[in-house]
Coordinates of C-alpha atoms and ligand atoms in Angstrom, one line a residue:
M156 CA 204.1 -38.6 92.7
E157 CA 201.0 -36.6 93.7
K158 CA 198.6 -36.3 90.8
K159 CA 196.8 -33.2 89.7
N160 CA 193.2 -32.9 90.8
L161 CA 191.6 -33.5 87.5
D162 CA 188.4 -35.3 86.5
W163 CA 190.4 -37.9 84.9
S164 CA 187.6 -40.2 83.8
N165 CA 185.7 -37.5 82.2
I166 CA 188.2 -35.6 80.1
G167 CA 187.9 -35.1 76.3
F168 CA 190.4 -34.9 73.7
G169 CA 191.6 -31.3 74.2
Y170 CA 194.4 -29.2 75.2
V171 CA 195.2 -28.8 79.0
Q172 CA 198.3 -26.6 79.8
T173 CA 200.8 -28.7 81.6
D174 CA 203.7 -27.3 83.6
K175 CA 206.9 -27.8 81.4
R176 CA 207.7 -28.2 77.9
Y177 CA 210.8 -28.8 76.1
V178 CA 212.3 -26.4 73.4
S179 CA 215.4 -26.5 71.2
N180 CA 216.3 -24.0 68.5
F181 CA 218.1 -24.6 65.1
K182 CA 220.4 -21.7 63.9
D183 CA 223.7 -21.5 61.8
G184 CA 223.2 -25.2 60.8
A185 CA 223.1 -26.7 64.3
W186 CA 220.5 -27.5 67.2
D187 CA 221.4 -25.8 70.6
E188 CA 221.4 -28.0 73.6
G189 CA 217.6 -27.5 74.4
G190 CA 215.9 -27.8 77.7
L191 CA 212.7 -27.4 79.6
T192 CA 210.7 -24.2 79.9
D193 CA 207.6 -22.8 81.7
D194 CA 206.7 -20.7 78.8
A195 CA 203.7 -22.1 76.8
N196 CA 203.7 -19.4 74.2
V197 CA 205.8 -18.9 71.0
V198 CA 206.5 -15.5 69.7
L199 CA 207.5 -15.5 66.0
N200 CA 208.3 -12.7 63.4
E201 CA 205.3 -11.9 61.2
C202 CA 207.0 -13.5 58.2
A203 CA 208.2 -16.8 59.9
G204 CA 208.4 -19.7 57.4
V205 CA 205.9 -21.8 59.3
L206 CA 203.3 -18.9 59.1
Q207 CA 203.7 -18.0 55.4
Y208 CA 204.2 -21.5 53.9
A209 CA 203.3 -24.1 56.6
Q210 CA 206.6 -25.4 57.1
T211 CA 206.0 -27.6 60.1
V212 CA 206.0 -31.2 61.0
F213 CA 204.6 -33.1 64.2
E214 CA 204.3 -36.3 66.0
G215 CA 201.8 -37.7 68.5
M216 CA 202.3 -40.4 71.0
K217 CA 201.1 -41.4 74.6
A218 CA 202.4 -42.0 78.1
Y219 CA 200.6 -44.1 80.4
T220 CA 200.5 -45.1 84.1
T221 CA 200.6 -48.9 84.1
E222 CA 198.9 -51.3 86.5
Q223 CA 202.3 -51.5 88.4
G224 CA 202.1 -47.8 88.7
K225 CA 205.0 -46.9 86.5
T226 CA 205.0 -44.1 83.9
V227 CA 205.7 -45.5 80.5
I228 CA 205.9 -44.3 76.8
F229 CA 204.8 -46.4 73.9
R230 CA 207.4 -46.8 71.2
P231 CA 208.6 -43.2 71.0
D232 CA 211.7 -44.4 68.9
L233 CA 209.3 -45.1 66.0
N234 CA 207.8 -41.5 66.3
A235 CA 211.4 -40.2 66.3
E236 CA 212.1 -42.1 63.0
R237 CA 208.9 -40.8 61.4
M238 CA 209.6 -37.3 62.4
V239 CA 213.0 -37.6 60.5
Q240 CA 211.0 -38.6 57.4
S241 CA 208.6 -35.9 57.8
A242 CA 211.4 -33.2 58.2
K243 CA 213.2 -34.6 55.1
R244 CA 210.3 -34.4 52.9
L245 CA 209.7 -30.6 53.9
E246 CA 213.5 -29.8 53.8
M247 CA 213.8 -29.3 57.4
P248 CA 216.7 -30.3 59.5
V249 CA 216.4 -33.5 61.1
F250 CA 216.1 -33.5 65.0
P251 CA 218.5 -36.4 66.1
E252 CA 216.4 -39.5 67.0
D253 CA 218.0 -40.0 70.4
R254 CA 217.6 -36.5 71.4
F255 CA 213.9 -36.7 70.4
V256 CA 213.4 -39.8 72.7
D257 CA 215.3 -37.8 75.6
A258 CA 213.1 -34.8 75.1
V259 CA 210.1 -36.7 75.2
V260 CA 211.0 -38.4 78.4
Q261 CA 212.1 -35.1 80.0
T262 CA 208.7 -33.6 79.2
V263 CA 206.8 -36.5 80.5
K264 CA 209.1 -36.7 83.6
A265 CA 208.6 -33.0 84.2
N266 CA 204.7 -33.3 83.9
E267 CA 204.1 -36.6 85.7
A268 CA 201.4 -35.0 87.8
Y269 CA 199.3 -34.9 84.6
V270 CA 199.9 -38.4 83.5
P271 CA 196.6 -39.9 84.4
P272 CA 196.2 -42.5 86.9
Y273 CA 195.9 -46.2 86.0
G274 CA 192.3 -47.3 85.4
T275 CA 190.9 -44.0 84.4
G276 CA 190.9 -44.4 80.7
A277 CA 192.8 -41.1 80.2
T278 CA 196.6 -41.0 79.1
L279 CA 198.9 -38.1 78.5
Y280 CA 199.1 -37.1 74.8
I281 CA 202.6 -36.1 73.8
R282 CA 203.1 -33.6 70.8
P283 CA 206.5 -33.1 69.5
Y284 CA 206.7 -30.6 66.5
M285 CA 209.0 -28.5 64.5
F286 CA 208.5 -25.5 62.4
G287 CA 210.5 -22.8 60.5
T288 CA 211.0 -19.6 62.5
N289 CA 213.0 -17.0 60.5
P290 CA 211.4 -14.6 57.9
V291 CA 210.7 -16.2 54.5
I292 CA 209.1 -14.5 51.7
G293 CA 210.2 -16.2 48.5
V294 CA 209.2 -19.9 48.5
K295 CA 212.1 -21.6 50.1
P296 CA 212.9 -23.4 53.3
A297 CA 213.5 -21.5 56.5
D298 CA 217.2 -21.6 57.8
E299 CA 216.0 -21.3 61.3
Y300 CA 213.5 -23.9 63.2
Q301 CA 212.3 -24.5 66.6
F302 CA 211.6 -28.0 68.0
R303 CA 209.1 -28.3 70.9
V304 CA 207.4 -30.9 72.8
F305 CA 204.4 -30.7 75.1
G306 CA 202.0 -33.0 76.8
T307 CA 198.3 -32.7 77.6
P308 CA 196.0 -35.1 79.2
V309 CA 193.5 -36.7 77.1
G310 CA 190.3 -38.9 77.0
P311 CA 188.6 -40.7 74.1
Y312 CA 189.2 -39.0 70.7
F313 CA 185.6 -39.5 69.5
K314 CA 182.8 -38.3 71.5
G315 CA 181.0 -41.4 73.0
G316 CA 184.1 -43.3 73.8
V317 CA 183.9 -46.6 72.1
K318 CA 180.5 -46.5 70.5
P319 CA 180.8 -47.6 66.7
L320 CA 181.3 -44.5 64.4
T321 CA 179.5 -43.7 61.2
I322 CA 181.9 -42.6 58.5
K323 CA 181.4 -40.7 55.3
V324 CA 183.1 -41.4 51.9
S325 CA 184.6 -38.1 51.2
D326 CA 184.1 -36.2 48.0
F327 CA 187.6 -34.5 48.8
D328 CA 191.0 -36.0 48.6
R329 CA 193.4 -35.9 51.4
A330 CA 196.7 -36.6 49.5
A331 CA 198.1 -36.7 46.1
P332 CA 199.9 -39.7 44.6
H333 CA 203.6 -38.8 45.1
G334 CA 202.4 -36.0 47.4
S335 CA 202.8 -35.8 51.2
G336 CA 200.2 -38.1 52.6
H337 CA 202.9 -40.3 54.0
I338 CA 204.4 -37.7 56.4
K339 CA 203.0 -36.1 59.4
A340 CA 203.0 -32.6 58.4
G341 CA 200.3 -29.9 59.4
L342 CA 199.5 -29.2 55.8
N343 CA 197.7 -32.5 55.4
Y344 CA 195.5 -31.6 58.2
A345 CA 194.8 -28.1 57.0
M346 CA 193.8 -29.9 53.8
S347 CA 191.1 -32.0 55.7
M348 CA 189.6 -29.2 57.7
H349 CA 186.8 -28.4 55.1
A350 CA 186.1 -32.0 54.7
I351 CA 185.8 -32.8 58.3
V352 CA 183.4 -29.8 59.2
T353 CA 181.4 -30.9 56.1
A354 CA 181.2 -34.5 57.3
H355 CA 180.3 -33.2 60.9
Q356 CA 177.6 -30.9 59.4
E357 CA 176.1 -34.0 57.8
G358 CA 176.1 -35.8 61.1
F359 CA 179.1 -38.1 60.3
D360 CA 182.0 -38.8 62.6
E361 CA 184.8 -39.0 60.1
N362 CA 185.7 -39.1 56.5
L363 CA 187.0 -42.2 54.4
Y364 CA 189.4 -40.9 51.9
L365 CA 189.7 -42.9 48.7
D366 CA 193.0 -42.8 46.8
A367 CA 193.2 -39.6 44.8
A368 CA 194.4 -41.1 41.4
T369 CA 191.6 -43.7 40.9
R370 CA 189.1 -43.1 43.7
T371 CA 188.5 -46.8 44.0
N372 CA 190.7 -47.9 47.0
V373 CA 190.4 -47.3 50.7
E374 CA 193.2 -45.0 52.0
E375 CA 192.6 -43.6 55.7
T376 CA 190.6 -41.2 57.5
G377 CA 191.8 -37.7 58.6
G378 CA 193.7 -39.0 61.6
A379 CA 193.8 -42.7 61.6
N380 CA 194.3 -45.8 59.5
F381 CA 191.7 -48.5 58.7
L382 CA 191.5 -52.0 60.1
F383 CA 189.1 -54.7 58.6
V384 CA 188.3 -58.0 59.8
T385 CA 187.0 -60.7 57.1
K386 CA 184.3 -63.1 57.7
D387 CA 186.8 -65.8 58.4
G388 CA 188.8 -63.8 60.9
K389 CA 191.7 -62.3 58.8
L390 CA 192.9 -58.8 59.5
V391 CA 193.2 -56.6 56.3
T392 CA 194.6 -53.2 56.4
P393 CA 195.2 -50.8 53.5
K394 CA 198.6 -50.5 52.1
S395 CA 199.5 -47.1 50.2
N396 CA 202.2 -44.7 49.6
S397 CA 200.0 -41.8 50.4
I398 CA 198.7 -42.8 53.9
L399 CA 200.5 -42.2 57.1
P400 CA 202.4 -45.2 58.4
S401 CA 200.5 -45.6 61.8
I402 CA 202.6 -46.9 64.5
T403 CA 199.5 -48.2 66.1
R404 CA 198.7 -50.2 62.9
R405 CA 202.2 -51.5 62.6
S406 CA 201.9 -52.7 66.2
L407 CA 198.4 -54.1 65.7
V408 CA 199.7 -56.1 62.8
Y409 CA 202.3 -57.6 65.1
V410 CA 199.9 -58.2 67.7
A411 CA 197.4 -59.9 65.4
K412 CA 200.0 -62.3 64.1
E413 CA 202.2 -63.0 67.2
Y414 CA 199.9 -62.6 70.1
L415 CA 196.5 -63.7 68.4
G416 CA 197.7 -66.2 65.8
M417 CA 195.7 -64.3 63.2
E418 CA 196.5 -64.0 59.4
V419 CA 197.2 -60.5 58.4
E420 CA 197.0 -58.8 54.8
E421 CA 198.5 -55.5 54.3
R422 CA 197.3 -54.7 50.6
T423 CA 195.5 -52.6 48.4
V424 CA 191.8 -52.5 49.6
P425 CA 189.2 -51.8 47.0
F426 CA 186.3 -49.8 48.4
A427 CA 184.0 -52.4 46.3
E428 CA 185.3 -55.0 48.9
V429 CA 184.2 -53.2 52.1
K430 CA 181.0 -54.6 52.2
E431 CA 182.2 -57.9 52.5
F432 CA 183.9 -57.3 55.9
A433 CA 182.6 -58.4 59.2
E434 CA 184.3 -55.7 61.3
C435 CA 185.9 -52.3 60.6
G436 CA 187.8 -49.9 63.0
L437 CA 190.1 -47.0 63.0
C438 CA 193.5 -47.1 64.7
G439 CA 195.9 -44.5 65.8
T440 CA 197.5 -43.0 68.8
A441 CA 194.4 -40.7 69.6
A442 CA 191.9 -43.2 68.2
V443 CA 193.4 -46.3 69.9
I444 CA 191.1 -48.5 68.0
S445 CA 187.7 -47.1 67.4
P446 CA 185.1 -49.4 66.0
V447 CA 183.1 -48.4 62.9
G448 CA 179.7 -49.5 62.7
K449 CA 178.7 -47.9 59.2
I450 CA 180.2 -46.4 56.1
V451 CA 178.1 -44.3 53.8
D452 CA 178.9 -43.6 50.2
H453 CA 176.4 -41.1 48.7
G454 CA 173.6 -42.6 50.3
N455 CA 174.6 -46.3 50.0
E456 CA 174.9 -47.7 53.5
I457 CA 177.5 -50.4 54.4
C458 CA 176.4 -51.7 57.9
F459 CA 179.0 -54.1 59.4
P460 CA 177.5 -57.2 61.0
S461 CA 179.1 -56.1 64.3
G462 CA 176.4 -53.4 64.5
M463 CA 176.1 -49.9 66.0
T464 CA 176.2 -50.7 69.8
D465 CA 179.4 -52.8 70.4
M466 CA 182.9 -53.2 69.3
G467 CA 183.0 -56.4 66.9
P468 CA 184.8 -59.4 68.7
V469 CA 188.0 -59.4 66.7
T470 CA 188.3 -55.6 67.1
K471 CA 187.7 -55.9 70.8
K472 CA 190.6 -58.7 71.1
L473 CA 193.0 -56.5 69.2
Y474 CA 191.9 -53.6 71.4
D475 CA 192.3 -55.6 74.7
T476 CA 195.6 -57.0 73.7
L477 CA 197.2 -53.8 72.6
T478 CA 195.9 -51.6 75.6
G479 CA 196.8 -54.5 77.8
I480 CA 200.6 -54.3 76.5
Q481 CA 200.5 -50.5 77.0
M482 CA 199.2 -50.5 80.4
G483 CA 201.5 -53.2 81.7
R484 CA 198.8 -56.1 81.9
I485 CA 200.2 -58.1 79.1
E486 CA 204.0 -58.7 78.6
A487 CA 205.1 -56.3 75.5
P488 CA 207.4 -57.2 72.8
K489 CA 211.1 -56.2 73.5
G490 CA 211.6 -52.3 73.1
W491 CA 208.1 -51.4 73.0
I492 CA 207.7 -49.7 76.3
K493 CA 210.0 -46.7 77.3
V494 CA 209.9 -46.5 81.3
V495 CA 210.1 -42.9 82.3
Ligands
PLP272 N1 196.7 -41.4 60.0 C1 196.6 -40.1 60.1 C2 196.5 -39.3 59.1 C3 197.0 -39.8 61.6 O1 197.0 -38.3 61.7 C4 197.5 -40.5 62.5 C5 197.8 -40.2 63.9 O2 198.9 -39.9 64.1 C6 197.3 -41.9 62.2 C7 197.2 -42.3 60.9 C8 197.6 -42.9 63.2 O3 199.0 -43.0 63.4 P1 199.7 -43.5 64.7 O4 199.2 -44.8 65.1 O5 201.3 -43.5 64.5 O6 199.3 -42.5 65.7
COI273 C1 197.5 -38.9 66.6 O1 196.7 -39.8 66.5 O2 198.5 -38.9 67.2 C2 197.1 -38.0 65.7 O3 198.0 -37.0 65.4 C3 195.8 -37.8 65.1 C4 195.2 -36.5 65.4 C5 193.8 -36.4 64.8 C6 195.2 -36.0 66.7

Protein backbone atom coordinates (compact mmCIF):
# COMPACT_ATOMS: atom_id res chain seq x y z
CA MET A 1 0.00 0.00 0.00
CA GLU A 2 1.46 3.31 -1.15
CA LYS A 3 1.17 5.84 1.70
CA LYS A 4 0.27 9.51 1.22
CA ASN A 5 3.14 11.93 1.22
CA LEU A 6 2.49 13.55 4.61
CA ASP A 7 5.01 14.76 7.19
CA TRP A 8 3.94 11.93 9.50
CA SER A 9 6.31 12.67 12.37
CA ASN A 10 5.16 16.28 12.66
CA ILE A 11 1.38 16.14 12.33
CA GLY A 12 -0.63 17.47 15.24
CA PHE A 13 -4.06 16.45 16.50
CA GLY A 14 -6.20 17.98 13.76
CA TYR A 15 -8.58 17.14 10.93
CA VAL A 16 -7.08 16.02 7.66
CA GLN A 17 -9.69 15.09 5.08
CA THR A 18 -9.25 11.51 3.91
CA ASP A 19 -10.68 9.85 0.78
CA LYS A 20 -13.68 7.84 1.97
CA ARG A 21 -16.15 7.83 4.84
CA TYR A 22 -19.00 5.49 5.80
CA VAL A 23 -22.63 6.64 5.94
CA SER A 24 -25.85 4.90 6.96
CA ASN A 25 -29.28 6.51 7.45
CA PHE A 26 -32.05 5.55 9.85
CA LYS A 27 -35.62 6.14 8.63
CA ASP A 28 -39.03 4.54 9.26
CA GLY A 29 -37.54 2.56 12.13
CA ALA A 30 -34.65 0.91 10.28
CA TRP A 31 -31.04 1.50 9.19
CA ASP A 32 -30.36 1.34 5.46
CA GLU A 33 -27.57 -0.88 4.20
CA GLY A 34 -25.00 1.93 4.33
CA GLY A 35 -21.74 2.26 2.46
CA LEU A 36 -18.71 4.37 1.64
CA THR A 37 -18.91 7.81 0.04
CA ASP A 38 -16.50 10.49 -1.18
CA ASP A 39 -18.69 13.31 0.15
CA ALA A 40 -17.22 14.81 3.31
CA ASN A 41 -20.08 17.30 3.74
CA VAL A 42 -23.36 16.80 5.56
CA VAL A 43 -26.37 18.84 4.40
CA LEU A 44 -29.12 19.13 7.01
CA ASN A 45 -32.50 20.77 7.41
CA GLU A 46 -32.26 24.01 9.42
CA CYS A 47 -34.33 22.43 12.20
CA ALA A 48 -32.48 19.07 12.40
CA GLY A 49 -32.61 17.54 15.88
CA VAL A 50 -28.85 17.68 16.26
CA LEU A 51 -28.75 21.42 15.48
CA GLN A 52 -31.51 22.35 17.91
CA TYR A 53 -31.10 20.01 20.87
CA ALA A 54 -27.64 18.50 20.39
CA GLN A 55 -28.85 14.96 19.87
CA THR A 56 -25.51 13.45 18.91
CA VAL A 57 -23.15 10.80 20.24
CA PHE A 58 -19.70 9.76 19.04
CA GLU A 59 -16.77 7.42 19.51
CA GLY A 60 -13.01 7.57 19.06
CA MET A 61 -10.46 4.84 18.44
CA LYS A 62 -7.24 4.39 16.48
CA ALA A 63 -5.77 2.31 13.68
CA TYR A 64 -2.03 1.55 13.70
CA THR A 65 0.59 0.14 11.38
CA THR A 66 2.29 -2.62 13.33
CA GLU A 67 5.96 -3.52 13.37
CA GLN A 68 5.01 -6.38 11.01
CA GLY A 69 3.41 -3.91 8.56
CA LYS A 70 -0.21 -4.88 9.25
CA THR A 71 -2.99 -2.32 9.68
CA VAL A 72 -4.83 -2.97 12.96
CA ILE A 73 -7.57 -1.37 15.05
CA PHE A 74 -7.51 -1.44 18.86
CA ARG A 75 -10.61 -2.96 20.49
CA PRO A 76 -13.33 -1.51 18.20
CA ASP A 77 -15.88 -3.89 19.74
CA LEU A 78 -15.70 -1.92 22.99
CA ASN A 79 -16.37 1.35 21.15
CA ALA A 80 -19.35 -0.30 19.46
CA GLU A 81 -20.70 -1.36 22.84
CA ARG A 82 -20.16 2.07 24.41
CA MET A 83 -21.92 3.78 21.50
CA VAL A 84 -24.96 1.59 22.20
CA GLN A 85 -25.01 2.90 25.78
CA SER A 86 -24.59 6.49 24.58
CA ALA A 87 -27.38 6.18 21.99
CA LYS A 88 -29.81 4.65 24.49
CA ARG A 89 -29.22 7.43 27.00
CA LEU A 90 -30.10 10.07 24.36
CA GLU A 91 -33.12 8.08 23.05
CA MET A 92 -31.42 7.40 19.74
CA PRO A 93 -31.63 4.14 17.78
CA VAL A 94 -28.84 1.63 18.36
CA PHE A 95 -26.42 1.04 15.49
CA PRO A 96 -25.80 -2.73 15.62
CA GLU A 97 -22.40 -3.57 17.14
CA ASP A 98 -21.30 -5.92 14.35
CA ARG A 99 -22.23 -3.30 11.74
CA PHE A 100 -20.31 -0.66 13.72
CA VAL A 101 -17.13 -2.76 13.61
CA ASP A 102 -17.68 -3.53 9.93
CA ALA A 103 -18.17 0.19 9.13
CA VAL A 104 -14.96 1.06 10.97
CA VAL A 105 -13.01 -1.66 9.14
CA GLN A 106 -14.41 -0.53 5.76
CA THR A 107 -13.43 3.08 6.50
CA VAL A 108 -9.89 2.18 7.55
CA LYS A 109 -9.41 -0.14 4.58
CA ALA A 110 -10.59 2.54 2.14
CA ASN A 111 -8.16 5.05 3.67
CA GLU A 112 -5.19 2.77 4.25
CA ALA A 113 -2.93 5.28 2.50
CA TYR A 114 -3.60 7.61 5.45
CA VAL A 115 -2.75 5.10 8.18
CA PRO A 116 0.63 6.46 9.32
CA PRO A 117 3.65 4.19 8.78
CA TYR A 118 5.13 2.26 11.72
CA GLY A 119 7.57 4.21 13.83
CA THR A 120 6.36 7.72 12.98
CA GLY A 121 4.44 8.19 16.24
CA ALA A 122 1.30 9.08 14.26
CA THR A 123 -1.90 7.01 14.02
CA LEU A 124 -5.22 7.11 12.20
CA TYR A 125 -7.88 8.48 14.56
CA ILE A 126 -11.31 7.04 13.75
CA ARG A 127 -14.45 8.98 14.56
CA PRO A 128 -17.83 7.19 14.38
CA TYR A 129 -20.82 9.39 15.24
CA MET A 130 -24.57 9.58 14.97
CA PHE A 131 -26.98 12.50 14.99
CA GLY A 132 -30.68 13.38 14.63
CA THR A 133 -31.39 14.65 11.11
CA ASN A 134 -35.10 15.41 10.71
CA PRO A 135 -36.76 18.68 11.83
CA VAL A 136 -37.52 18.74 15.58
CA ILE A 137 -38.89 21.84 17.28
CA GLY A 138 -40.72 20.49 20.34
CA VAL A 139 -38.26 18.89 22.74
CA LYS A 140 -38.35 15.25 21.69
CA PRO A 141 -36.06 12.73 20.00
CA ALA A 142 -35.67 12.88 16.21
CA ASP A 143 -37.18 10.08 14.08
CA GLU A 144 -34.38 10.03 11.53
CA TYR A 145 -30.65 9.70 12.12
CA GLN A 146 -27.37 9.47 10.29
CA PHE A 147 -24.42 7.32 11.37
CA ARG A 148 -21.02 8.19 9.90
CA VAL A 149 -17.41 7.12 10.31
CA PHE A 150 -14.37 9.04 9.10
CA GLY A 151 -10.66 8.77 9.79
CA THR A 152 -7.99 11.44 10.16
CA PRO A 153 -4.25 10.95 10.69
CA VAL A 154 -3.13 12.42 14.02
CA GLY A 155 -0.04 13.05 16.10
CA PRO A 156 0.11 13.75 19.86
CA TYR A 157 -3.04 15.25 21.45
CA PHE A 158 -1.06 17.60 23.68
CA LYS A 159 1.48 19.98 22.20
CA GLY A 160 4.96 19.06 23.31
CA GLY A 161 4.34 15.33 22.92
CA VAL A 162 5.21 13.54 26.15
CA LYS A 163 6.28 16.51 28.26
CA PRO A 164 4.46 16.42 31.62
CA LEU A 165 1.29 18.52 31.71
CA THR A 166 0.12 21.18 34.15
CA ILE A 167 -3.51 20.75 35.16
CA LYS A 168 -5.93 23.17 36.79
CA VAL A 169 -8.61 22.10 39.26
CA SER A 170 -11.63 23.54 37.48
CA ASP A 171 -14.20 25.83 39.06
CA PHE A 172 -16.73 24.42 36.60
CA ASP A 173 -18.43 21.05 36.68
CA ARG A 174 -18.34 18.67 33.73
CA ALA A 175 -21.15 16.30 34.62
CA ALA A 176 -23.98 16.08 37.11
CA PRO A 177 -24.70 13.06 39.32
CA HIS A 178 -27.24 10.94 37.39
CA GLY A 179 -26.49 13.09 34.32
CA SER A 180 -24.70 12.20 31.07
CA GLY A 181 -21.03 12.15 32.12
CA HIS A 182 -20.72 8.40 31.55
CA ILE A 183 -21.67 8.55 27.86
CA LYS A 184 -19.85 9.99 24.87
CA ALA A 185 -22.25 12.73 23.84
CA GLY A 186 -21.29 16.02 22.18
CA LEU A 187 -23.18 17.89 24.89
CA ASN A 188 -20.57 16.92 27.51
CA TYR A 189 -17.87 18.50 25.37
CA ALA A 190 -19.92 21.64 24.64
CA MET A 191 -20.18 21.97 28.44
CA SER A 192 -16.40 21.87 28.73
CA MET A 193 -15.54 24.53 26.11
CA HIS A 194 -15.64 27.53 28.45
CA ALA A 195 -13.66 25.66 31.09
CA ILE A 196 -10.91 24.58 28.68
CA VAL A 197 -10.61 28.03 27.06
CA THR A 198 -10.34 29.54 30.55
CA ALA A 199 -7.70 26.98 31.58
CA HIS A 200 -5.65 27.60 28.43
CA GLN A 201 -5.85 31.38 28.91
CA GLU A 202 -4.41 30.88 32.39
CA GLY A 203 -1.56 28.76 31.01
CA PHE A 204 -2.84 25.29 31.94
CA ASP A 205 -2.97 22.29 29.61
CA GLU A 206 -6.20 20.73 30.89
CA ASN A 207 -8.80 20.74 33.67
CA LEU A 208 -9.27 18.33 36.53
CA TYR A 209 -12.99 18.12 37.22
CA LEU A 210 -14.15 17.25 40.71
CA ASP A 211 -17.41 15.40 41.37
CA ALA A 212 -20.23 17.92 41.08
CA ALA A 213 -22.11 16.75 44.19
CA THR A 214 -19.37 17.17 46.80
CA ARG A 215 -16.44 18.69 44.92
CA THR A 216 -14.10 16.51 46.96
CA ASN A 217 -13.33 13.57 44.62
CA VAL A 218 -11.30 13.38 41.41
CA GLU A 219 -13.41 12.70 38.32
CA GLU A 220 -11.56 13.14 35.00
CA THR A 221 -10.43 15.77 32.51
CA GLY A 222 -12.33 17.03 29.48
CA GLY A 223 -11.02 14.20 27.31
CA ALA A 224 -9.24 11.57 29.42
CA ASN A 225 -9.40 9.57 32.67
CA PHE A 226 -6.82 9.91 35.46
CA LEU A 227 -4.21 7.37 36.52
CA PHE A 228 -2.20 7.68 39.73
CA VAL A 229 0.72 5.65 41.01
CA THR A 230 1.26 5.35 44.77
CA LYS A 231 4.69 5.62 46.38
CA ASP A 232 4.67 1.83 46.77
CA GLY A 233 3.91 1.24 43.09
CA LYS A 234 0.15 0.58 43.06
CA LEU A 235 -2.03 1.87 40.22
CA VAL A 236 -5.01 3.90 41.44
CA THR A 237 -7.73 5.15 39.11
CA PRO A 238 -10.97 6.96 39.95
CA LYS A 239 -14.25 5.08 39.87
CA SER A 240 -17.38 7.17 39.34
CA ASN A 241 -20.75 6.92 37.61
CA SER A 242 -20.24 10.30 35.98
CA ILE A 243 -16.95 9.72 34.12
CA LEU A 244 -16.53 8.16 30.70
CA PRO A 245 -15.60 4.46 31.02
CA SER A 246 -12.32 4.83 29.14
CA ILE A 247 -11.34 1.85 27.03
CA THR A 248 -7.69 2.84 27.43
CA ARG A 249 -8.09 2.87 31.22
CA ARG A 250 -9.82 -0.52 31.24
CA SER A 251 -7.03 -1.88 29.03
CA LEU A 252 -4.33 -0.42 31.29
CA VAL A 253 -5.90 -1.91 34.40
CA TYR A 254 -5.60 -5.32 32.71
CA VAL A 255 -2.05 -4.62 31.49
CA ALA A 256 -0.98 -3.45 34.96
CA LYS A 257 -2.31 -6.60 36.63
CA GLU A 258 -1.60 -9.25 34.01
CA TYR A 259 1.54 -7.99 32.26
CA LEU A 260 3.26 -5.99 34.98
CA GLY A 261 2.04 -7.81 38.11
CA MET A 262 0.91 -4.56 39.72
CA GLU A 263 -1.77 -4.08 42.32
CA VAL A 264 -4.64 -1.96 41.00
CA GLU A 265 -7.29 -0.01 42.89
CA GLU A 266 -10.33 1.31 41.02
CA ARG A 267 -12.09 3.40 43.63
CA THR A 268 -13.20 6.83 44.76
CA VAL A 269 -10.12 9.08 44.85
CA PRO A 270 -10.45 12.01 47.26
CA PHE A 271 -8.68 15.08 45.90
CA ALA A 272 -7.04 15.41 49.33
CA GLU A 273 -5.12 12.19 48.61
CA VAL A 274 -3.60 13.39 45.33
CA LYS A 275 -0.61 15.05 47.01
CA GLU A 276 0.46 11.62 48.31
CA PHE A 277 0.87 10.04 44.86
CA ALA A 278 4.24 9.50 43.18
CA GLU A 279 3.05 9.76 39.57
CA CYS A 280 0.03 10.97 37.66
CA GLY A 281 -1.11 10.57 34.07
CA LEU A 282 -4.07 11.02 31.75
CA CYS A 283 -5.27 8.13 29.62
CA GLY A 284 -7.48 7.94 26.58
CA THR A 285 -7.44 7.16 22.89
CA ALA A 286 -6.26 10.65 21.98
CA ALA A 287 -4.13 11.18 25.11
CA VAL A 288 -2.67 7.60 25.05
CA ILE A 289 -0.90 8.11 28.39
CA SER A 290 0.11 11.71 28.92
CA PRO A 291 2.13 12.36 32.07
CA VAL A 292 1.01 15.04 34.52
CA GLY A 293 3.75 16.92 36.37
CA LYS A 294 1.71 19.42 38.34
CA ILE A 295 -1.87 19.99 39.50
CA VAL A 296 -2.83 23.46 40.69
CA ASP A 297 -5.80 24.05 42.99
CA HIS A 298 -6.40 27.79 43.39
CA GLY A 299 -2.72 28.57 43.74
CA ASN A 300 -1.85 25.45 45.78
CA GLU A 301 0.56 23.40 43.71
CA ILE A 302 0.88 19.65 43.83
CA CYS A 303 4.18 18.76 42.16
CA PHE A 304 4.59 15.04 41.55
CA PRO A 305 8.02 13.60 42.41
CA SER A 306 8.32 12.41 38.79
CA GLY A 307 8.93 16.05 37.84
CA MET A 308 8.31 18.26 34.82
CA THR A 309 10.74 16.79 32.29
CA ASP A 310 10.03 13.05 32.00
CA MET A 311 7.29 10.51 32.39
CA GLY A 312 7.43 8.76 35.76
CA PRO A 313 8.98 5.25 35.65
CA VAL A 314 5.74 3.32 36.29
CA THR A 315 3.78 5.49 33.86
CA LYS A 316 6.50 4.81 31.29
CA LYS A 317 6.24 1.05 31.81
CA LEU A 318 2.47 1.21 31.31
CA TYR A 319 2.93 3.39 28.24
CA ASP A 320 5.55 1.11 26.69
CA THR A 321 3.48 -2.01 27.31
CA LEU A 322 0.22 -0.57 25.97
CA THR A 323 1.77 0.96 22.86
CA GLY A 324 3.82 -2.23 22.39
CA ILE A 325 0.58 -4.23 22.30
CA GLN A 326 -1.04 -1.74 19.91
CA MET A 327 1.93 -1.70 17.52
CA GLY A 328 2.50 -5.45 17.50
CA ARG A 329 5.76 -5.49 19.51
CA ILE A 330 4.16 -7.28 22.47
CA GLU A 331 1.64 -10.11 22.24
CA ALA A 332 -1.90 -8.77 22.76
CA PRO A 333 -4.59 -10.39 24.89
CA LYS A 334 -7.02 -12.38 22.78
CA GLY A 335 -9.53 -10.20 20.90
CA TRP A 336 -7.81 -6.85 21.45
CA ILE A 337 -6.46 -6.38 17.95
CA LYS A 338 -8.67 -6.27 14.86
CA VAL A 339 -6.61 -6.82 11.73
CA VAL A 340 -7.92 -4.84 8.76
N1 LIG B 1 -12.88 10.69 29.18
C1 LIG B 1 -13.36 11.51 28.25
C2 LIG B 1 -14.21 12.64 28.69
C3 LIG B 1 -13.05 11.29 26.90
O1 LIG B 1 -13.51 12.11 25.95
C4 LIG B 1 -12.23 10.21 26.54
C5 LIG B 1 -11.92 9.94 25.14
O2 LIG B 1 -12.49 9.11 24.51
C6 LIG B 1 -11.76 9.37 27.56
C7 LIG B 1 -12.09 9.64 28.86
C8 LIG B 1 -10.91 8.20 27.23
O3 LIG B 1 -11.66 7.15 26.73
P1 LIG B 1 -11.05 6.09 25.74
O4 LIG B 1 -9.87 5.50 26.44
O5 LIG B 1 -12.13 5.09 25.55
O6 LIG B 1 -10.67 6.81 24.51
C1 LIG C 1 -10.70 10.36 22.40
O1 LIG C 1 -9.68 10.19 23.05
O2 LIG C 1 -11.09 9.56 21.54
C2 LIG C 1 -11.54 11.52 22.59
O3 LIG C 1 -12.65 11.53 22.15
C3 LIG C 1 -11.00 12.64 23.31
C4 LIG C 1 -11.16 13.93 22.58
C5 LIG C 1 -10.73 14.97 23.54
C6 LIG C 1 -10.40 13.97 21.31
